[in-house]
Amino acid sequence: MIDSTLLNLLRKRRSIRQFTSQPVEADKIDALIEAAVRTPSSRGRRPWEFVVVTDPVLLRQLGKAKENGSAFLTGVPLAIVIAADSSKSDVWIEDCSIAAMVIQMAAEELGLGSCWAQIRLRPRNAECSAEQYVKGLIDLPESHVVECIIGIGYPAEKMTGHASEGLPFGQVHRDKFRN
Ligand SMILES: Cc1cc2nc3c(=O)[nH]c(=O)nc-3n(C[C@H](O)[C@H](O)[C@H](O)COP(=O)(O)O)c2cc1C
């Protein structure tokens, strides 16, 4: 088995939804931001916008973005809302997804835990989308779109990496698709 720093991080990575109250240090936040803006984007268009949130009141409000799947944001010391000016690129979703995953892996490498909260295409309730709600909270212009929020902090739960035996290697095909 190859011993690689990145693969070893991937081997232990899990989504973390419970965090200690320890704030994320300013230099670590700067490192996460650097990681985000270094990510590749289609045609180098860089359509993303990153809103870095540490205000506890705002974090609690972000935690109410959806009925299910966003409550963990209430307990995070740091969240990064990943949005985009969709007029800059027809593949802004791919660009934002790459940035989100790079932020998550950079967090892992810095000893932090993180989890993705899906906002795009998700309802908040019968009247309002999660996206409209989040846009209002962070004053995002109407022209922009929100993909997701990454909650980040020091883990207060222990999650073990996925065992190799359970990985879906059967979904990997060589040369041609074979069932
Ligand atoms: C596109 C995407 C959307 C996700 N949305 C949410 C979400 O809204 N809320 C949440 O708690 N977890 C969310 N997750 C985390 C997944 O539930 C998690 O990655 C999955 O269950 C596998 O667990 P693991 O990350 O520990 O391997 C999302 C992950 C991805 C990649």
PDB file of C-alpha atoms and ligand atoms in Angstrom:
ATOM      1  CA  MET A   1       0.000   0.000   0.000  1.00  0.00           C
ATOM      2  CA  ILE A   2       1.408   3.374  -1.017  1.00  0.00           C
ATOM      3  CA  ASP A   3       2.236   5.638   1.919  1.00  0.00           C
ATOM      4  CA  SER A   4       1.134   9.096   0.806  1.00  0.00           C
ATOM      5  CA  THR A   5       0.280  12.100   2.961  1.00  0.00           C
ATOM      6  CA  LEU A   6      -2.884  12.841   0.991  1.00  0.00           C
ATOM      7  CA  LEU A   7      -4.049   9.205   0.854  1.00  0.00           C
ATOM      8  CA  ASN A   8      -3.453   8.838   4.593  1.00  0.00           C
ATOM      9  CA  LEU A   9      -5.669  11.896   5.174  1.00  0.00           C
ATOM     10  CA  LEU A  10      -8.329  10.421   2.889  1.00  0.00           C
ATOM     11  CA  ARG A  11      -8.092   7.084   4.722  1.00  0.00           C
ATOM     12  CA  LYS A  12      -9.008   8.702   8.040  1.00  0.00           C
ATOM     13  CA  ARG A  13     -11.378  11.431   6.773  1.00  0.00           C
ATOM     14  CA  ARG A  14     -14.991  11.380   7.965  1.00  0.00           C
ATOM     15  CA  SER A  15     -17.690  14.027   8.222  1.00  0.00           C
ATOM     16  CA  ILE A  16     -17.634  15.629  11.676  1.00  0.00           C
ATOM     17  CA  ARG A  17     -20.799  17.249  13.031  1.00  0.00           C
ATOM     18  CA  GLN A  18     -19.897  17.787  16.690  1.00  0.00           C
ATOM     19  CA  PHE A  19     -17.303  20.335  17.691  1.00  0.00           C
ATOM     20  CA  THR A  20     -15.583  21.641  20.820  1.00  0.00           C
ATOM     21  CA  SER A  21     -16.010  25.326  21.688  1.00  0.00           C
ATOM     22  CA  GLN A  22     -12.359  26.017  20.783  1.00  0.00           C
ATOM     23  CA  PRO A  23     -12.218  28.735  18.116  1.00  0.00           C
ATOM     24  CA  VAL A  24     -10.311  28.075  14.914  1.00  0.00           C
ATOM     25  CA  GLU A  25      -7.087  30.122  15.030  1.00  0.00           C
ATOM     26  CA  ALA A  26      -6.769  33.066  12.623  1.00  0.00           C
ATOM     27  CA  ASP A  27      -3.754  31.543  10.840  1.00  0.00           C
ATOM     28  CA  LYS A  28      -5.689  28.326  10.226  1.00  0.00           C
ATOM     29  CA  ILE A  29      -8.630  30.317   8.834  1.00  0.00           C
ATOM     30  CA  ASP A  30      -6.158  32.121   6.558  1.00  0.00           C
ATOM     31  CA  ALA A  31      -4.766  28.746   5.424  1.00  0.00           C
ATOM     32  CA  LEU A  32      -8.267  27.482   4.587  1.00  0.00           C
ATOM     33  CA  ILE A  33      -8.989  30.637   2.604  1.00  0.00           C
ATOM     34  CA  GLU A  34      -5.689  30.253   0.731  1.00  0.00           C
ATOM     35  CA  ALA A  35      -6.558  26.635  -0.058  1.00  0.00           C
ATOM     36  CA  ALA A  36      -9.950  27.743  -1.407  1.00  0.00           C
ATOM     37  CA  VAL A  37      -8.653  30.460  -3.706  1.00  0.00           C
ATOM     38  CA  ARG A  38      -5.896  28.175  -5.031  1.00  0.00           C
ATOM     39  CA  THR A  39      -8.411  25.666  -6.409  1.00  0.00           C
ATOM     40  CA  PRO A  40      -8.697  25.126 -10.144  1.00  0.00           C
ATOM     41  CA  SER A  41     -11.772  26.355 -11.994  1.00  0.00           C
ATOM     42  CA  SER A  42     -13.018  25.843 -15.539  1.00  0.00           C
ATOM     43  CA  ARG A  43     -11.284  28.264 -17.922  1.00  0.00           C
ATOM     44  CA  GLY A  44      -9.781  29.909 -14.833  1.00  0.00           C
ATOM     45  CA  ARG A  45     -13.023  31.867 -14.412  1.00  0.00           C
ATOM     46  CA  ARG A  46     -13.012  31.591 -10.574  1.00  0.00           C
ATOM     47  CA  PRO A  47     -16.767  32.156 -10.214  1.00  0.00           C
ATOM     48  CA  TRP A  48     -16.833  31.363  -6.483  1.00  0.00           C
ATOM     49  CA  GLU A  49     -17.322  33.688  -3.521  1.00  0.00           C
ATOM     50  CA  PHE A  50     -16.434  32.519  -0.002  1.00  0.00           C
ATOM     51  CA  VAL A  51     -18.195  34.037   2.991  1.00  0.00           C
ATOM     52  CA  VAL A  52     -16.276  33.191   6.161  1.00  0.00           C
ATOM     53  CA  VAL A  53     -18.590  33.216   9.167  1.00  0.00           C
ATOM     54  CA  THR A  54     -17.489  33.220  12.834  1.00  0.00           C
ATOM     55  CA  ASP A  55     -20.312  35.309  14.344  1.00  0.00           C
ATOM     56  CA  PRO A  56     -22.131  32.889  16.720  1.00  0.00           C
ATOM     57  CA  VAL A  57     -25.509  34.539  16.096  1.00  0.00           C
ATOM     58  CA  LEU A  58     -25.134  34.142  12.343  1.00  0.00           C
ATOM     59  CA  LEU A  59     -23.882  30.560  12.751  1.00  0.00           C
ATOM     60  CA  ARG A  60     -26.986  29.696  14.759  1.00  0.00           C
ATOM     61  CA  GLN A  61     -29.168  31.231  12.038  1.00  0.00           C
ATOM     62  CA  LEU A  62     -27.310  29.267   9.330  1.00  0.00           C
ATOM     63  CA  GLY A  63     -28.021  26.132  11.354  1.00  0.00           C
ATOM     64  CA  LYS A  64     -31.717  26.743  10.665  1.00  0.00           C
ATOM     65  CA  ALA A  65     -31.287  26.763   6.885  1.00  0.00           C
ATOM     66  CA  LYS A  66     -33.016  23.373   6.511  1.00  0.00           C
ATOM     67  CA  GLU A  67     -35.298  21.183   8.571  1.00  0.00           C
ATOM     68  CA  ASN A  68     -32.745  18.361   8.338  1.00  0.00           C
ATOM     69  CA  GLY A  69     -29.017  18.353   7.791  1.00  0.00           C
ATOM     70  CA  SER A  70     -27.982  21.876   8.791  1.00  0.00           C
ATOM     71  CA  ALA A  71     -28.461  21.879  12.578  1.00  0.00           C
ATOM     72  CA  PHE A  72     -24.821  20.902  13.152  1.00  0.00           C
ATOM     73  CA  LEU A  73     -23.853  24.425  11.993  1.00  0.00           C
ATOM     74  CA  THR A  74     -25.325  25.790  15.215  1.00  0.00           C
ATOM     75  CA  GLY A  75     -22.371  24.312  17.119  1.00  0.00           C
ATOM     76  CA  VAL A  76     -19.515  25.173  14.755  1.00  0.00           C
ATOM     77  CA  PRO A  77     -16.966  27.892  15.477  1.00  0.00           C
ATOM     78  CA  LEU A  78     -16.452  28.504  11.755  1.00  0.00           C
ATOM     79  CA  ALA A  79     -18.482  28.116   8.586  1.00  0.00           C
ATOM     80  CA  ILE A  80     -17.630  28.953   5.007  1.00  0.00           C
ATOM     81  CA  VAL A  81     -20.559  29.667   2.713  1.00  0.00           C
ATOM     82  CA  ILE A  82     -19.643  28.748  -0.847  1.00  0.00           C
ATOM     83  CA  ALA A  83     -21.501  30.854  -3.376  1.00  0.00           C
ATOM     84  CA  ALA A  84     -20.892  31.917  -6.962  1.00  0.00           C
ATOM     85  CA  ASP A  85     -21.605  34.480  -9.604  1.00  0.00           C
ATOM     86  CA  SER A  86     -23.174  31.951 -11.969  1.00  0.00           C
ATOM     87  CA  SER A  87     -22.920  34.377 -14.903  1.00  0.00           C
ATOM     88  CA  LYS A  88     -19.141  33.898 -14.814  1.00  0.00           C
ATOM     89  CA  SER A  89     -19.263  30.185 -15.610  1.00  0.00           C
ATOM     90  CA  ASP A  90     -21.743  27.549 -16.798  1.00  0.00           C
ATOM     91  CA  VAL A  91     -19.925  25.001 -14.609  1.00  0.00           C
ATOM     92  CA  TRP A  92     -19.893  26.977 -11.365  1.00  0.00           C
ATOM     93  CA  ILE A  93     -21.274  23.928  -9.520  1.00  0.00           C
ATOM     94  CA  GLU A  94     -18.186  21.900 -10.377  1.00  0.00           C
ATOM     95  CA  ASP A  95     -15.923  24.813  -9.467  1.00  0.00           C
ATOM     96  CA  CYS A  96     -17.642  25.323  -6.104  1.00  0.00           C
ATOM     97  CA  SER A  97     -17.626  21.582  -5.358  1.00  0.00           C
ATOM     98  CA  ILE A  98     -13.882  21.375  -5.960  1.00  0.00           C
ATOM     99  CA  ALA A  99     -13.289  24.355  -3.659  1.00  0.00           C
ATOM    100  CA  ALA A 100     -15.536  22.798  -0.990  1.00  0.00           C
ATOM    101  CA  MET A 101     -13.663  19.507  -1.019  1.00  0.00           C
ATOM    102  CA  VAL A 102     -10.257  21.196  -0.986  1.00  0.00           C
ATOM    103  CA  ILE A 103     -11.368  23.247   2.044  1.00  0.00           C
ATOM    104  CA  GLN A 104     -12.498  20.037   3.763  1.00  0.00           C
ATOM    105  CA  MET A 105      -9.200  18.270   3.086  1.00  0.00           C
ATOM    106  CA  ALA A 106      -7.154  21.308   4.144  1.00  0.00           C
ATOM    107  CA  ALA A 107      -9.192  21.370   7.373  1.00  0.00           C
ATOM    108  CA  GLU A 108      -8.440  17.686   7.920  1.00  0.00           C
ATOM    109  CA  GLU A 109      -4.731  18.299   7.429  1.00  0.00           C
ATOM    110  CA  LEU A 110      -4.848  21.153   9.983  1.00  0.00           C
ATOM    111  CA  GLY A 111      -6.331  18.827  12.616  1.00  0.00           C
ATOM    112  CA  LEU A 112      -9.851  20.181  12.164  1.00  0.00           C
ATOM    113  CA  GLY A 113     -13.078  18.350  11.365  1.00  0.00           C
ATOM    114  CA  SER A 114     -15.695  19.485   8.870  1.00  0.00           C
ATOM    115  CA  CYS A 115     -19.002  18.669   7.246  1.00  0.00           C
ATOM    116  CA  TRP A 116     -20.821  19.840   4.113  1.00  0.00           C
ATOM    117  CA  ALA A 117     -24.351  21.260   4.451  1.00  0.00           C
ATOM    118  CA  GLN A 118     -26.130  21.142   1.094  1.00  0.00           C
ATOM    119  CA  ILE A 119     -28.009  24.378   0.321  1.00  0.00           C
ATOM    120  CA  ARG A 120     -28.505  24.348  -3.469  1.00  0.00           C
ATOM    121  CA  LEU A 121     -31.848  22.741  -4.471  1.00  0.00           C
ATOM    122  CA  ARG A 122     -32.876  22.190  -0.849  1.00  0.00           C
ATOM    123  CA  PRO A 123     -36.064  23.633   0.678  1.00  0.00           C
ATOM    124  CA  ARG A 124     -36.053  25.448   3.999  1.00  0.00           C
ATOM    125  CA  ASN A 125     -39.806  25.009   4.347  1.00  0.00           C
ATOM    126  CA  ALA A 126     -42.890  25.127   2.111  1.00  0.00           C
ATOM    127  CA  GLU A 127     -42.471  28.860   1.478  1.00  0.00           C
ATOM    128  CA  CYS A 128     -38.753  29.398   1.163  1.00  0.00           C
ATOM    129  CA  SER A 129     -35.684  27.679  -0.249  1.00  0.00           C
ATOM    130  CA  ALA A 130     -32.611  27.163   1.899  1.00  0.00           C
ATOM    131  CA  GLU A 131     -30.737  29.226  -0.661  1.00  0.00           C
ATOM    132  CA  GLN A 132     -33.032  32.274  -0.357  1.00  0.00           C
ATOM    133  CA  TYR A 133     -32.776  32.080   3.419  1.00  0.00           C
ATOM    134  CA  VAL A 134     -28.952  31.894   3.407  1.00  0.00           C
ATOM    135  CA  LYS A 135     -28.693  34.675   0.825  1.00  0.00           C
ATOM    136  CA  GLY A 136     -30.721  36.951   3.070  1.00  0.00           C
ATOM    137  CA  LEU A 137     -28.562  36.165   6.104  1.00  0.00           C
ATOM    138  CA  ILE A 138     -25.255  36.980   4.419  1.00  0.00           C
ATOM    139  CA  ASP A 139     -26.486  39.839   2.154  1.00  0.00           C
ATOM    140  CA  LEU A 140     -25.575  37.917  -1.005  1.00  0.00           C
ATOM    141  CA  PRO A 141     -26.680  39.813  -4.147  1.00  0.00           C
ATOM    142  CA  GLU A 142     -29.721  38.391  -5.939  1.00  0.00           C
ATOM    143  CA  SER A 143     -27.478  37.693  -8.986  1.00  0.00           C
ATOM    144  CA  HIS A 144     -25.478  35.119  -6.987  1.00  0.00           C
ATOM    145  CA  VAL A 145     -26.177  31.499  -6.072  1.00  0.00           C
ATOM    146  CA  VAL A 146     -25.326  29.399  -3.018  1.00  0.00           C
ATOM    147  CA  GLU A 147     -24.052  25.850  -3.287  1.00  0.00           C
ATOM    148  CA  CYS A 148     -23.253  24.756   0.253  1.00  0.00           C
ATOM    149  CA  ILE A 149     -21.885  25.646   3.664  1.00  0.00           C
ATOM    150  CA  ILE A 150     -18.842  23.909   5.123  1.00  0.00           C
ATOM    151  CA  GLY A 151     -18.904  23.789   8.933  1.00  0.00           C
ATOM    152  CA  ILE A 152     -15.437  23.522  10.477  1.00  0.00           C
ATOM    153  CA  GLY A 153     -13.970  23.171  13.974  1.00  0.00           C
ATOM    154  CA  TYR A 154     -12.107  20.947  16.416  1.00  0.00           C
ATOM    155  CA  PRO A 155     -13.827  17.528  16.537  1.00  0.00           C
ATOM    156  CA  ALA A 156     -15.811  16.570  19.635  1.00  0.00           C
ATOM    157  CA  GLU A 157     -16.629  13.154  18.189  1.00  0.00           C
ATOM    158  CA  LYS A 158     -14.372  10.318  17.117  1.00  0.00           C
ATOM    159  CA  MET A 159     -15.119   8.837  13.711  1.00  0.00           C
ATOM    160  CA  THR A 160     -12.972   6.130  12.197  1.00  0.00           C
ATOM    161  CA  GLY A 161     -12.108   6.101   8.514  1.00  0.00           C
ATOM    162  CA  HIS A 162     -14.051   3.773   6.226  1.00  0.00           C
ATOM    163  CA  ALA A 163     -12.667   0.227   6.271  1.00  0.00           C
ATOM    164  CA  SER A 164     -11.115  -0.849   2.956  1.00  0.00           C
ATOM    165  CA  GLU A 165     -13.420  -3.916   2.831  1.00  0.00           C
ATOM    166  CA  GLY A 166     -16.512  -1.676   2.627  1.00  0.00           C
ATOM    167  CA  LEU A 167     -15.285   0.564  -0.181  1.00  0.00           C
ATOM    168  CA  PRO A 168     -17.205   0.355  -3.490  1.00  0.00           C
ATOM    169  CA  PHE A 169     -14.365  -0.961  -5.629  1.00  0.00           C
ATOM    170  CA  GLY A 170     -17.021  -2.832  -7.644  1.00  0.00           C
ATOM    171  CA  GLN A 171     -18.017   0.525  -9.120  1.00  0.00           C
ATOM    172  CA  VAL A 172     -14.581   0.890 -10.680  1.00  0.00           C
ATOM    173  CA  HIS A 173     -14.216  -0.449 -14.223  1.00  0.00           C
ATOM    174  CA  ARG A 174     -11.140  -1.073 -16.345  1.00  0.00           C
ATOM    175  CA  ASP A 175     -11.283  -0.045 -20.012  1.00  0.00           C
ATOM    176  CA  LYS A 176     -15.011  -0.821 -20.328  1.00  0.00           C
ATOM    177  CA  PHE A 177     -18.037  -0.830 -18.036  1.00  0.00           C
ATOM    178  CA  ARG A 178     -18.727  -4.333 -16.761  1.00  0.00           C
ATOM    179  CA  ASN A 179     -21.390  -5.386 -14.300  1.00  0.00           C
TER     180      ASN A 179
HETATM  181  C1  LIG B   1     -22.786  16.924  -1.915  1.00  0.00           C
HETATM  182  C2  LIG B   1     -22.880  16.603  -0.439  1.00  0.00           C
HETATM  183  C3  LIG B   1     -23.936  17.072   0.298  1.00  0.00           C
HETATM  184  C4  LIG B   1     -24.016  16.815   1.668  1.00  0.00           C
HETATM  185  N1  LIG B   1     -25.019  17.398   2.409  1.00  0.00           N
HETATM  186  C5  LIG B   1     -25.034  17.226   3.746  1.00  0.00           C
HETATM  187  C6  LIG B   1     -25.985  17.907   4.545  1.00  0.00           C
HETATM  188  O1  LIG B   1     -26.792  18.713   4.063  1.00  0.00           O
HETATM  189  N2  LIG B   1     -25.965  17.687   5.875  1.00  0.00           N
HETATM  190  C7  LIG B   1     -25.070  16.817   6.475  1.00  0.00           C
HETATM  191  O2  LIG B   1     -25.122  16.660   7.700  1.00  0.00           O
HETATM  192  N3  LIG B   1     -24.156  16.135   5.733  1.00  0.00           N
HETATM  193  C8  LIG B   1     -24.100  16.336   4.400  1.00  0.00           C
HETATM  194  N4  LIG B   1     -23.138  15.715   3.648  1.00  0.00           N
HETATM  195  C9  LIG B   1     -22.187  14.772   4.279  1.00  0.00           C
HETATM  196  C10 LIG B   1     -22.572  13.325   3.898  1.00  0.00           C
HETATM  197  O3  LIG B   1     -23.749  12.960   4.584  1.00  0.00           O
HETATM  198  C11 LIG B   1     -21.403  12.388   4.225  1.00  0.00           C
HETATM  199  O4  LIG B   1     -20.279  12.774   3.464  1.00  0.00           O
HETATM  200  C12 LIG B   1     -21.756  10.943   3.906  1.00  0.00           C
HETATM  201  O5  LIG B   1     -22.771  10.485   4.745  1.00  0.00           O
HETATM  202  C13 LIG B   1     -20.550  10.002   4.037  1.00  0.00           C
HETATM  203  O6  LIG B   1     -19.986  10.117   5.340  1.00  0.00           O
HETATM  204  P1  LIG B   1     -18.453  10.494   5.544  1.00  0.00           P
HETATM  205  O7  LIG B   1     -18.241  11.913   4.999  1.00  0.00           O
HETATM  206  O8  LIG B   1     -18.223  10.441   7.036  1.00  0.00           O
HETATM  207  O9  LIG B   1     -17.618   9.530   4.774  1.00  0.00           O
HETATM  208  C14 LIG B   1     -23.035  15.991   2.302  1.00  0.00           C
HETATM  209  C15 LIG B   1     -21.962  15.505   1.532  1.00  0.00           C
HETATM  210  C16 LIG B   1     -21.871  15.818   0.196  1.00  0.00           C
HETATM  211  C17 LIG B   1     -20.666  15.337  -0.591  1.00  0.00           C
END
